[in-house]
PDB file of C-alpha atoms and ligand atoms in Angstrom:
ATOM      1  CA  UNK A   1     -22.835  -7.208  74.020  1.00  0.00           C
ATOM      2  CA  UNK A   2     -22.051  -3.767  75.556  1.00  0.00           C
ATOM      3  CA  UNK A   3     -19.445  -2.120  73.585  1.00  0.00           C
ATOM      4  CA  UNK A   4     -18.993   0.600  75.629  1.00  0.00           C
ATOM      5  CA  UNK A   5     -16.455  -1.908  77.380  1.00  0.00           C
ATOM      6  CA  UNK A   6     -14.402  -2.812  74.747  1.00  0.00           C
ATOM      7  CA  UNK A   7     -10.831  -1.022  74.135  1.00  0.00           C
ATOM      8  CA  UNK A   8     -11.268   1.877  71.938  1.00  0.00           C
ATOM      9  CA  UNK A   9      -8.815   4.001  70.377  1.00  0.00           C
ATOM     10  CA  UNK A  10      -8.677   7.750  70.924  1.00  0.00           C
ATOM     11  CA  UNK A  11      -8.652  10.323  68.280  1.00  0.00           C
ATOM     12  CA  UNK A  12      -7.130  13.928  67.685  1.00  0.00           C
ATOM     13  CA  UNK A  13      -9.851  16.078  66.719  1.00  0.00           C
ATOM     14  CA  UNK A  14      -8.367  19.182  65.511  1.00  0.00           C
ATOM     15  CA  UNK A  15     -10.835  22.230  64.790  1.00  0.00           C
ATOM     16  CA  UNK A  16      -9.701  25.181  62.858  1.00  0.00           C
ATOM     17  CA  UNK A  17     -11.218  28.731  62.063  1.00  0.00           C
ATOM     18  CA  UNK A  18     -10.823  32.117  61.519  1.00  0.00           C
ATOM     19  CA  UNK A  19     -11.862  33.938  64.924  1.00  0.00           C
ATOM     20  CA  UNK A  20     -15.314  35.046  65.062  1.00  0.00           C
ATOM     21  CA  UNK A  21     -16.682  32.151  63.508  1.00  0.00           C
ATOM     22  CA  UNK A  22     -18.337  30.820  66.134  1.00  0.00           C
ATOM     23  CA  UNK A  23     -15.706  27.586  66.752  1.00  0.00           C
ATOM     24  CA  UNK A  24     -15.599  28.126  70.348  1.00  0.00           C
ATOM     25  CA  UNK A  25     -19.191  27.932  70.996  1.00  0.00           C
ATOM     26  CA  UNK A  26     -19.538  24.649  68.505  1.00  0.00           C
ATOM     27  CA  UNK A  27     -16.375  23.250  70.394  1.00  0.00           C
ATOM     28  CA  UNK A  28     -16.948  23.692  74.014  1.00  0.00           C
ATOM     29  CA  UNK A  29     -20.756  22.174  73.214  1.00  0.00           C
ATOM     30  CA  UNK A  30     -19.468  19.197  71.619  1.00  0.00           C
ATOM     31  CA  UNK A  31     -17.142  18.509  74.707  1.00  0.00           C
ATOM     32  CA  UNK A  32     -20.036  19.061  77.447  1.00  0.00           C
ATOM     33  CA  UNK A  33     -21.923  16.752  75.143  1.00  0.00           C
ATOM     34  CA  UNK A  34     -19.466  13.915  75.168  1.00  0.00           C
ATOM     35  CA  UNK A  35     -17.933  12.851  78.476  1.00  0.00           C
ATOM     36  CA  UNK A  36     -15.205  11.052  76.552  1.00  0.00           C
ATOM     37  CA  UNK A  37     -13.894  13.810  74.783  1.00  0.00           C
ATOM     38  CA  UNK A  38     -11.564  16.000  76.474  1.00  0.00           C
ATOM     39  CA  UNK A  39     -10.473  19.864  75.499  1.00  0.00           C
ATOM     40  CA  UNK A  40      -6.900  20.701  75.030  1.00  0.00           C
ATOM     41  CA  UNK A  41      -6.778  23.330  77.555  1.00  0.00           C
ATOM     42  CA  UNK A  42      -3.711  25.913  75.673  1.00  0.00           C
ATOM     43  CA  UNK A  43      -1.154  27.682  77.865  1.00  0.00           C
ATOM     44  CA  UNK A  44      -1.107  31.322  76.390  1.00  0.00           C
ATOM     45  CA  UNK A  45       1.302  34.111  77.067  1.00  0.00           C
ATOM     46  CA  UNK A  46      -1.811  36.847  75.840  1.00  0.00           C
ATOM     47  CA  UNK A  47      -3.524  38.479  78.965  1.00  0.00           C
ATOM     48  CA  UNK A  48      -6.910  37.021  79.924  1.00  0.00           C
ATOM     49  CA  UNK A  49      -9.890  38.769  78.366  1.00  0.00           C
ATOM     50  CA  UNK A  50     -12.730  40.103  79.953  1.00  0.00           C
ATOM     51  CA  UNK A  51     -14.769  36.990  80.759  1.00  0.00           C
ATOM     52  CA  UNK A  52     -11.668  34.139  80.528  1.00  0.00           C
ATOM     53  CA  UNK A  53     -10.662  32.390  83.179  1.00  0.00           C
ATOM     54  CA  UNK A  54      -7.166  30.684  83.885  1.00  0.00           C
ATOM     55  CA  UNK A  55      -7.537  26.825  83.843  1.00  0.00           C
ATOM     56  CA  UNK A  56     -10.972  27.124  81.876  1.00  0.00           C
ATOM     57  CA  UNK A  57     -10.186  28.862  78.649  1.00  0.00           C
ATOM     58  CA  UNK A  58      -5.969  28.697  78.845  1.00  0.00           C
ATOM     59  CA  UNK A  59      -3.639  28.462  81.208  1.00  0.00           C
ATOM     60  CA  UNK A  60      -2.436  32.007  81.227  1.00  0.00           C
ATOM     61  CA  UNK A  61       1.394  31.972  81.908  1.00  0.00           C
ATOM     62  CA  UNK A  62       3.992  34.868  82.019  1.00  0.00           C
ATOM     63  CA  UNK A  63       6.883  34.195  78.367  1.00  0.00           C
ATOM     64  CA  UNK A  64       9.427  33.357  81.181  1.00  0.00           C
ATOM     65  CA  UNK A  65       7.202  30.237  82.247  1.00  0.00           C
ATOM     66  CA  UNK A  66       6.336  29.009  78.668  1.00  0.00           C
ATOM     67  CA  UNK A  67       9.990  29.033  77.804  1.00  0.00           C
ATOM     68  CA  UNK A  68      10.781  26.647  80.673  1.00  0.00           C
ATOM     69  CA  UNK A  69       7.939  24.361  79.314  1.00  0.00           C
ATOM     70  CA  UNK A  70       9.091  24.462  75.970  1.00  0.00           C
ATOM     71  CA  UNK A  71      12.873  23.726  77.867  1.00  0.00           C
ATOM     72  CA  UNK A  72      11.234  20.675  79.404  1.00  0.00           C
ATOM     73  CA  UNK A  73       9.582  19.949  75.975  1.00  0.00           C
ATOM     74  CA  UNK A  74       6.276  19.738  77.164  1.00  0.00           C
ATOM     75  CA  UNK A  75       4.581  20.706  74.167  1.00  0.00           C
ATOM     76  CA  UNK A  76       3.080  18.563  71.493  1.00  0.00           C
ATOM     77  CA  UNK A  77       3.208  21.594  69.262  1.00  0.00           C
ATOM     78  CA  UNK A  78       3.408  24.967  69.716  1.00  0.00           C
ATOM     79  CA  UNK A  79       3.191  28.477  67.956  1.00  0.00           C
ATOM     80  CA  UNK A  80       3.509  32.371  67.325  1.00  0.00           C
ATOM     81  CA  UNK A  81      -0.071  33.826  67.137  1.00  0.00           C
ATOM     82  CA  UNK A  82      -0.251  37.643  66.325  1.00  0.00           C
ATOM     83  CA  UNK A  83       3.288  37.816  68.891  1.00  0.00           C
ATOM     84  CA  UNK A  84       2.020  36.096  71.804  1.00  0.00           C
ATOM     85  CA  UNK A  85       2.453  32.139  72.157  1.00  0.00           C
ATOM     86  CA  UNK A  86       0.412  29.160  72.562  1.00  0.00           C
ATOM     87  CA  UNK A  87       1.658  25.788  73.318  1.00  0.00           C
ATOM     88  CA  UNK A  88      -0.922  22.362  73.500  1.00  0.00           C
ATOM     89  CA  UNK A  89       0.621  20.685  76.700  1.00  0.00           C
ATOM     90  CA  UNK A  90       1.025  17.291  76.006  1.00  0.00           C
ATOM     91  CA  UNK A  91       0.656  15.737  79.591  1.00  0.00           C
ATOM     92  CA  UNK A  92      -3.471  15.740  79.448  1.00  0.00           C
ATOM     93  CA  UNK A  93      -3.665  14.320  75.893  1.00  0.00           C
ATOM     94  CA  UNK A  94      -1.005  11.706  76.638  1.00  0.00           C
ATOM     95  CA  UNK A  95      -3.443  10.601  79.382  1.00  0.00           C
ATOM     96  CA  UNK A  96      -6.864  10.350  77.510  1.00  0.00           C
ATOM     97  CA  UNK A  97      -5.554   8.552  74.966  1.00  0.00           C
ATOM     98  CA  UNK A  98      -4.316   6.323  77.041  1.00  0.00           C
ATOM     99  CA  UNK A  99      -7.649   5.925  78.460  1.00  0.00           C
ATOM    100  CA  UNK A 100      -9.076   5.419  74.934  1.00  0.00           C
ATOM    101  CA  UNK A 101     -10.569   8.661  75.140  1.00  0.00           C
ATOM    102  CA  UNK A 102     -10.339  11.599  72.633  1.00  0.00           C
ATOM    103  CA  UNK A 103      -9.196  15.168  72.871  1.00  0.00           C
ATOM    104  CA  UNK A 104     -10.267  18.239  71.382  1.00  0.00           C
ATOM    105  CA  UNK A 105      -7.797  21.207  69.877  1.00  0.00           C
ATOM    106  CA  UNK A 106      -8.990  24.401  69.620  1.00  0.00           C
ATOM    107  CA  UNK A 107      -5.524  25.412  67.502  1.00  0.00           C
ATOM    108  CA  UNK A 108      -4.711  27.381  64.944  1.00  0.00           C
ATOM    109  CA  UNK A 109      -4.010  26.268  61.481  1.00  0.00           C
ATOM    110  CA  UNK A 110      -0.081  25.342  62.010  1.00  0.00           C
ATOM    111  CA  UNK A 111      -0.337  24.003  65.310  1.00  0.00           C
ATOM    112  CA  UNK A 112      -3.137  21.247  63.544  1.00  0.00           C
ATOM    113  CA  UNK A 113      -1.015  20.724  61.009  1.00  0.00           C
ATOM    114  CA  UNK A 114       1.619  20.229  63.247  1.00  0.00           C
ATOM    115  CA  UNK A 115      -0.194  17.633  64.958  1.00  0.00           C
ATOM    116  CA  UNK A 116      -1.727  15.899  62.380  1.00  0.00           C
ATOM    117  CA  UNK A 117       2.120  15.293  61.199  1.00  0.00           C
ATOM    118  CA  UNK A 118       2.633  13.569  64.395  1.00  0.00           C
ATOM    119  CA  UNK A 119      -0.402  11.751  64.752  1.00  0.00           C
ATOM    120  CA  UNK A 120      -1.349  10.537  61.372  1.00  0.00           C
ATOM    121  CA  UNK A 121      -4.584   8.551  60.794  1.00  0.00           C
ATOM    122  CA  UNK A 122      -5.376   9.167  64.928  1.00  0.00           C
ATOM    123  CA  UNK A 123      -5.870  13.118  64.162  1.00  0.00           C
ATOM    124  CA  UNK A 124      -8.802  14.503  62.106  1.00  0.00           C
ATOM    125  CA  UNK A 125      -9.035  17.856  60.998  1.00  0.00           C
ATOM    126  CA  UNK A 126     -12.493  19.778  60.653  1.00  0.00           C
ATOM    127  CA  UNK A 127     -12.227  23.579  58.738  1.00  0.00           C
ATOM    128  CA  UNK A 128     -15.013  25.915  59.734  1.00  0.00           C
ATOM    129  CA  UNK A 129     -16.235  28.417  57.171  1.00  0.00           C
ATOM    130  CA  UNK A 130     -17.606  31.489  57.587  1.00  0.00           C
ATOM    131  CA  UNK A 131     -20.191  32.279  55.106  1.00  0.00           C
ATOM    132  CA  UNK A 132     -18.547  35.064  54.185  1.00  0.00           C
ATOM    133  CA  UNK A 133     -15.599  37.261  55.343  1.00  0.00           C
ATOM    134  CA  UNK A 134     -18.167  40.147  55.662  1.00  0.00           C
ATOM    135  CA  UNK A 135     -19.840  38.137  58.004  1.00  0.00           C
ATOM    136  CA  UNK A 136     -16.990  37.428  59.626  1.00  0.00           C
ATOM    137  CA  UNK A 137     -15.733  40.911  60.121  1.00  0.00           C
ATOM    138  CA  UNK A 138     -19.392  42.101  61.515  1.00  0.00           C
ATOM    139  CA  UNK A 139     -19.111  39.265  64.029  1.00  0.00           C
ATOM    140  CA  UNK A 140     -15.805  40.627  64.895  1.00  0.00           C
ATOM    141  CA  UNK A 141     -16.686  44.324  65.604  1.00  0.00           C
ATOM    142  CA  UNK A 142     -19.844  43.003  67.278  1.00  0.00           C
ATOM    143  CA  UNK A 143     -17.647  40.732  69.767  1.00  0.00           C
ATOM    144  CA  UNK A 144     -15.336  44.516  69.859  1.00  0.00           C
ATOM    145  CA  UNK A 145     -12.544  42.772  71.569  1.00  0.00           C
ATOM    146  CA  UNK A 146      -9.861  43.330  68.989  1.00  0.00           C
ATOM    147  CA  UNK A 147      -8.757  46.772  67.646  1.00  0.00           C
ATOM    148  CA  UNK A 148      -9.317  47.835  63.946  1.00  0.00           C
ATOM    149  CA  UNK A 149      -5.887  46.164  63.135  1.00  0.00           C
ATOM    150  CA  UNK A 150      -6.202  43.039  64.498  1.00  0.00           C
ATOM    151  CA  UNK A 151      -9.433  42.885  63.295  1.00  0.00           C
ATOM    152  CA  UNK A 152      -7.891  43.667  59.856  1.00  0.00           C
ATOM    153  CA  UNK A 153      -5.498  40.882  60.526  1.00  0.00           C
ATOM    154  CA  UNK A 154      -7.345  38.276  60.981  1.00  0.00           C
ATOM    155  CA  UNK A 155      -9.511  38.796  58.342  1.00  0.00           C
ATOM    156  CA  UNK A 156      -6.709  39.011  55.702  1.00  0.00           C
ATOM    157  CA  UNK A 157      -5.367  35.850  57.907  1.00  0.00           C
ATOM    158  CA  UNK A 158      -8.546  34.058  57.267  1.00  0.00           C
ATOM    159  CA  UNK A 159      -8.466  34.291  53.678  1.00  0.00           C
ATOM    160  CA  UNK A 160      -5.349  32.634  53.500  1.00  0.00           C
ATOM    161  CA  UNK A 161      -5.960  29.776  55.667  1.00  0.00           C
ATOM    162  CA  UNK A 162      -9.526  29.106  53.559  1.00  0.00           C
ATOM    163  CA  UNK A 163      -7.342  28.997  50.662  1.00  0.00           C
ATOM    164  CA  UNK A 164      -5.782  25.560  52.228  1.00  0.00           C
ATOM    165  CA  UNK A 165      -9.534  24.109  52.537  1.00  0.00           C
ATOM    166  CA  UNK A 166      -8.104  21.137  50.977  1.00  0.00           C
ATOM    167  CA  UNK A 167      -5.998  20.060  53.496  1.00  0.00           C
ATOM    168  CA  UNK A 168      -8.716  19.668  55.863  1.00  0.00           C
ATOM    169  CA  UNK A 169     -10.412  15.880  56.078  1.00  0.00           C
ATOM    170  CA  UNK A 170     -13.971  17.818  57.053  1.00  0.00           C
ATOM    171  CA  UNK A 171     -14.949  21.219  56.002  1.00  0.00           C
ATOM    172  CA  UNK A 172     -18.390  22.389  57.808  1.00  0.00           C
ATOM    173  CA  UNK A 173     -19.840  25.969  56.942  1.00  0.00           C
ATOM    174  CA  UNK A 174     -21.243  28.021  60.140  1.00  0.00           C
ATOM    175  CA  UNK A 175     -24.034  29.542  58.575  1.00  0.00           C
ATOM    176  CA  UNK A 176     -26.457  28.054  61.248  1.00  0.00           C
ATOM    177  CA  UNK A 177     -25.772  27.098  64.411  1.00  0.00           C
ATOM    178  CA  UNK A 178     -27.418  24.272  65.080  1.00  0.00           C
ATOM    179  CA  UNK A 179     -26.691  23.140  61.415  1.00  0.00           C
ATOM    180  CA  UNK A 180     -23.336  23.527  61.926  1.00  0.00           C
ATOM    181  CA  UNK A 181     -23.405  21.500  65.397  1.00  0.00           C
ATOM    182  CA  UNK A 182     -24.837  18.433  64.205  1.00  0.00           C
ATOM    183  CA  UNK A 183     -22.337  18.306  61.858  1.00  0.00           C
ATOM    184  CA  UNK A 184     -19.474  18.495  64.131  1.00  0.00           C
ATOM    185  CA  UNK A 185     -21.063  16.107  66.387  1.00  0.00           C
ATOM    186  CA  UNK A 186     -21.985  13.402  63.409  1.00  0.00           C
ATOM    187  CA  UNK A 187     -17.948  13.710  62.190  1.00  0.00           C
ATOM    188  CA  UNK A 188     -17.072  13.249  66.208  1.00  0.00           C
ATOM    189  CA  UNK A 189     -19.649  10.039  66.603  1.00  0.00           C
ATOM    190  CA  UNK A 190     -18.407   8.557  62.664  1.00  0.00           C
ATOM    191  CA  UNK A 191     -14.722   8.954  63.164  1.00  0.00           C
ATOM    192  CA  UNK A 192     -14.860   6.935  66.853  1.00  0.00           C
ATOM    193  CA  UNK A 193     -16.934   4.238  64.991  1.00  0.00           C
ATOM    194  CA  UNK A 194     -14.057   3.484  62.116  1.00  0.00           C
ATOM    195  CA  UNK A 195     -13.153   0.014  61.837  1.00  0.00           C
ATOM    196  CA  UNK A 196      -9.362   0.704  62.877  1.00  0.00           C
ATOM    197  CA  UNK A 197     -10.247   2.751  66.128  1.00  0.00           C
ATOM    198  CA  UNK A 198     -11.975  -0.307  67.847  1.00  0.00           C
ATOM    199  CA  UNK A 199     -10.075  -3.000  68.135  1.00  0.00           C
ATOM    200  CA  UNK A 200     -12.412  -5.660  69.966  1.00  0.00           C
ATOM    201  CA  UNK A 201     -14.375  -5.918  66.326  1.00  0.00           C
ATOM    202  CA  UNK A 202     -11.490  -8.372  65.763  1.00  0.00           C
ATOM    203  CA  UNK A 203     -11.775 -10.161  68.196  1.00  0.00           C
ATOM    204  CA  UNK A 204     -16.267 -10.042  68.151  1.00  0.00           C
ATOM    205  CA  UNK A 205     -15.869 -10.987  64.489  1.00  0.00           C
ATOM    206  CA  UNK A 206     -13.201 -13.979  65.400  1.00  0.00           C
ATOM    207  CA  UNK A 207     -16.122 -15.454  68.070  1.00  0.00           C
ATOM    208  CA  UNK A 208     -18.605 -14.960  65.640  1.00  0.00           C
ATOM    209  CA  UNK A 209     -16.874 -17.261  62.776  1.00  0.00           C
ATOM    210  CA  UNK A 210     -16.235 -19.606  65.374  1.00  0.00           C
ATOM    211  CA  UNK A 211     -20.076 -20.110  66.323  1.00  0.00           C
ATOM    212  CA  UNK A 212     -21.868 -23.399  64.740  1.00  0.00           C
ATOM    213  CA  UNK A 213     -24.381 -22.625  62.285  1.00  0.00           C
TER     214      UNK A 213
HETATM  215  P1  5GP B 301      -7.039  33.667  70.667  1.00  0.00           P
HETATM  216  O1  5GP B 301      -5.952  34.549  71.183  1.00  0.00           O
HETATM  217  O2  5GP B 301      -8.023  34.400  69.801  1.00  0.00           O
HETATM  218  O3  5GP B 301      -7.701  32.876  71.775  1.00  0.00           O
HETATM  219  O4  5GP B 301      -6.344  32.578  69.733  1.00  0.00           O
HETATM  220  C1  5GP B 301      -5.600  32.972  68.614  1.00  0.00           C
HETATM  221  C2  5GP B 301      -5.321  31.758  67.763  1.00  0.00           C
HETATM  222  O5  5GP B 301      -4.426  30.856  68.443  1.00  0.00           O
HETATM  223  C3  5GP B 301      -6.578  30.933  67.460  1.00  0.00           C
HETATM  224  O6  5GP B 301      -6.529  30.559  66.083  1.00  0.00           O
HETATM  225  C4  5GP B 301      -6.432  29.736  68.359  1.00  0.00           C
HETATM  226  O7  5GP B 301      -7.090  28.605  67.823  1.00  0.00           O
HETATM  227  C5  5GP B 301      -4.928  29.553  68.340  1.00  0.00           C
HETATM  228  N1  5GP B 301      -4.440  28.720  69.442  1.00  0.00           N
HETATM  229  C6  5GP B 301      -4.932  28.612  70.693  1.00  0.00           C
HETATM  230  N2  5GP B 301      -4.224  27.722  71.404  1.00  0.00           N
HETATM  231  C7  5GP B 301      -3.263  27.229  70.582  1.00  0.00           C
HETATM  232  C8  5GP B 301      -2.221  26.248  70.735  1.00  0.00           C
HETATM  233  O8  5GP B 301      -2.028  25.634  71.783  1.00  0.00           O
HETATM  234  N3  5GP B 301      -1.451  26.015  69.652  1.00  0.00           N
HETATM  235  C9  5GP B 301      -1.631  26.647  68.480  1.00  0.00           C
HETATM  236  N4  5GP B 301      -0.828  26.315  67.472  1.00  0.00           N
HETATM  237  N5  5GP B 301      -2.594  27.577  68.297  1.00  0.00           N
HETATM  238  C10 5GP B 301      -3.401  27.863  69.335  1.00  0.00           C
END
């Protein structure tokens, strides 16, 4: 029996890090890797940086256009992030779930907890650690896209958010790439496996009891 035809039930798989912890490499792997598994592609009112492209990495959209989505209440969730906004449209991940397909978030810390509100037992949410906030703050200055401000910021932002560690149903420390990877990818291929997220077991099991022995 081929499962891979049976009804499955999406999940929200929420990710959340400080920046410059390496979640956008470990996320945008574990979506090439998994053609069921779709990214949450933001809309942002920042300005592109070098290297971003619109459609790709956000949907980059001027405050007078994000206020007419948030008018037509096509967010899922949405949020202030160091005075720009960021909004997770809700039209895409309406459409993979219904598919049975997941969706990735690549969100801050509210917006996950925002979700996870809504969703209940269909989100998961996965903390990624830094091994340490010096770390964290030499990966910043290497990356040199922020100033020594917001660099500041989102370290001392950081060490609040690790302080909620608990809230989180998967913590995974990025002290190794690859390390950290497999991890990501064995909470991604557990979590679609549960019990309550494929329905046709039901059904399999009911066949099964029926067989003569
Ligand atoms: P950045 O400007 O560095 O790309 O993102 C800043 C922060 O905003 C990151 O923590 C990122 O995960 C978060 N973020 C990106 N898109 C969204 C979104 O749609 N909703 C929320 N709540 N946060 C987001």
């Amino acid at each position: 029996m081929n499962k891979s035809h049976h009804p499955h039930r999406g999940l929200l798989l929420m990710v959340v890090a400080p920046s410059g912890v390496g979640k956008t490499s470990l996320t945008r792997r574990l979506v090439s890797d998994h053609g069921d598994l779709h990214l949450s592609i933001s809309a942002t009112t920042r300005d592109p940086r070098p290297g971003e492209h619109d459609g790709r990495d956000y949907h980059f959209v001027s405050r007078d256009k994000f206020q007419g989505m948030l008018a037509e209440d096509a967010f899922l969730e949405w949020a202030e992030v160091y005075g720009n906004f960021y909004g997770s449209p809700k039209a895409p991940i309406m459409d993979a779930l219904s598919r049975g397909e997941s969706v990735l978030f690549d969100i801050d810390f509210q917006g996950a907890m925002k979700v996870h509100k809504q969703a209940g037992a269909d989100s998961v949410l996965v903390y990624i650690l830094p091994p340490s906030l010096a770390e964290m703050s030499r990966r910043l200055h290497t990356r040199s896209q922020d100033s020594e401000e917001v660099i500041h910021r989102r370290l001392s932002r950081a060490k609040d958010e690790v302080a909620a560690w608990e809230q989180f149903d998967y913590v995974i420390l990025n002290d190794d790439f690859d390390r950290a990877y497999a991890d990501l990818a064995h909470i991604y291929h557990a979590e679609r496996l549960k019990r309550a997220r494929n329905p046709w077991i039901g059904d399999l099991v009911s066949d099964l009891l029926k067989e003569e022995i």
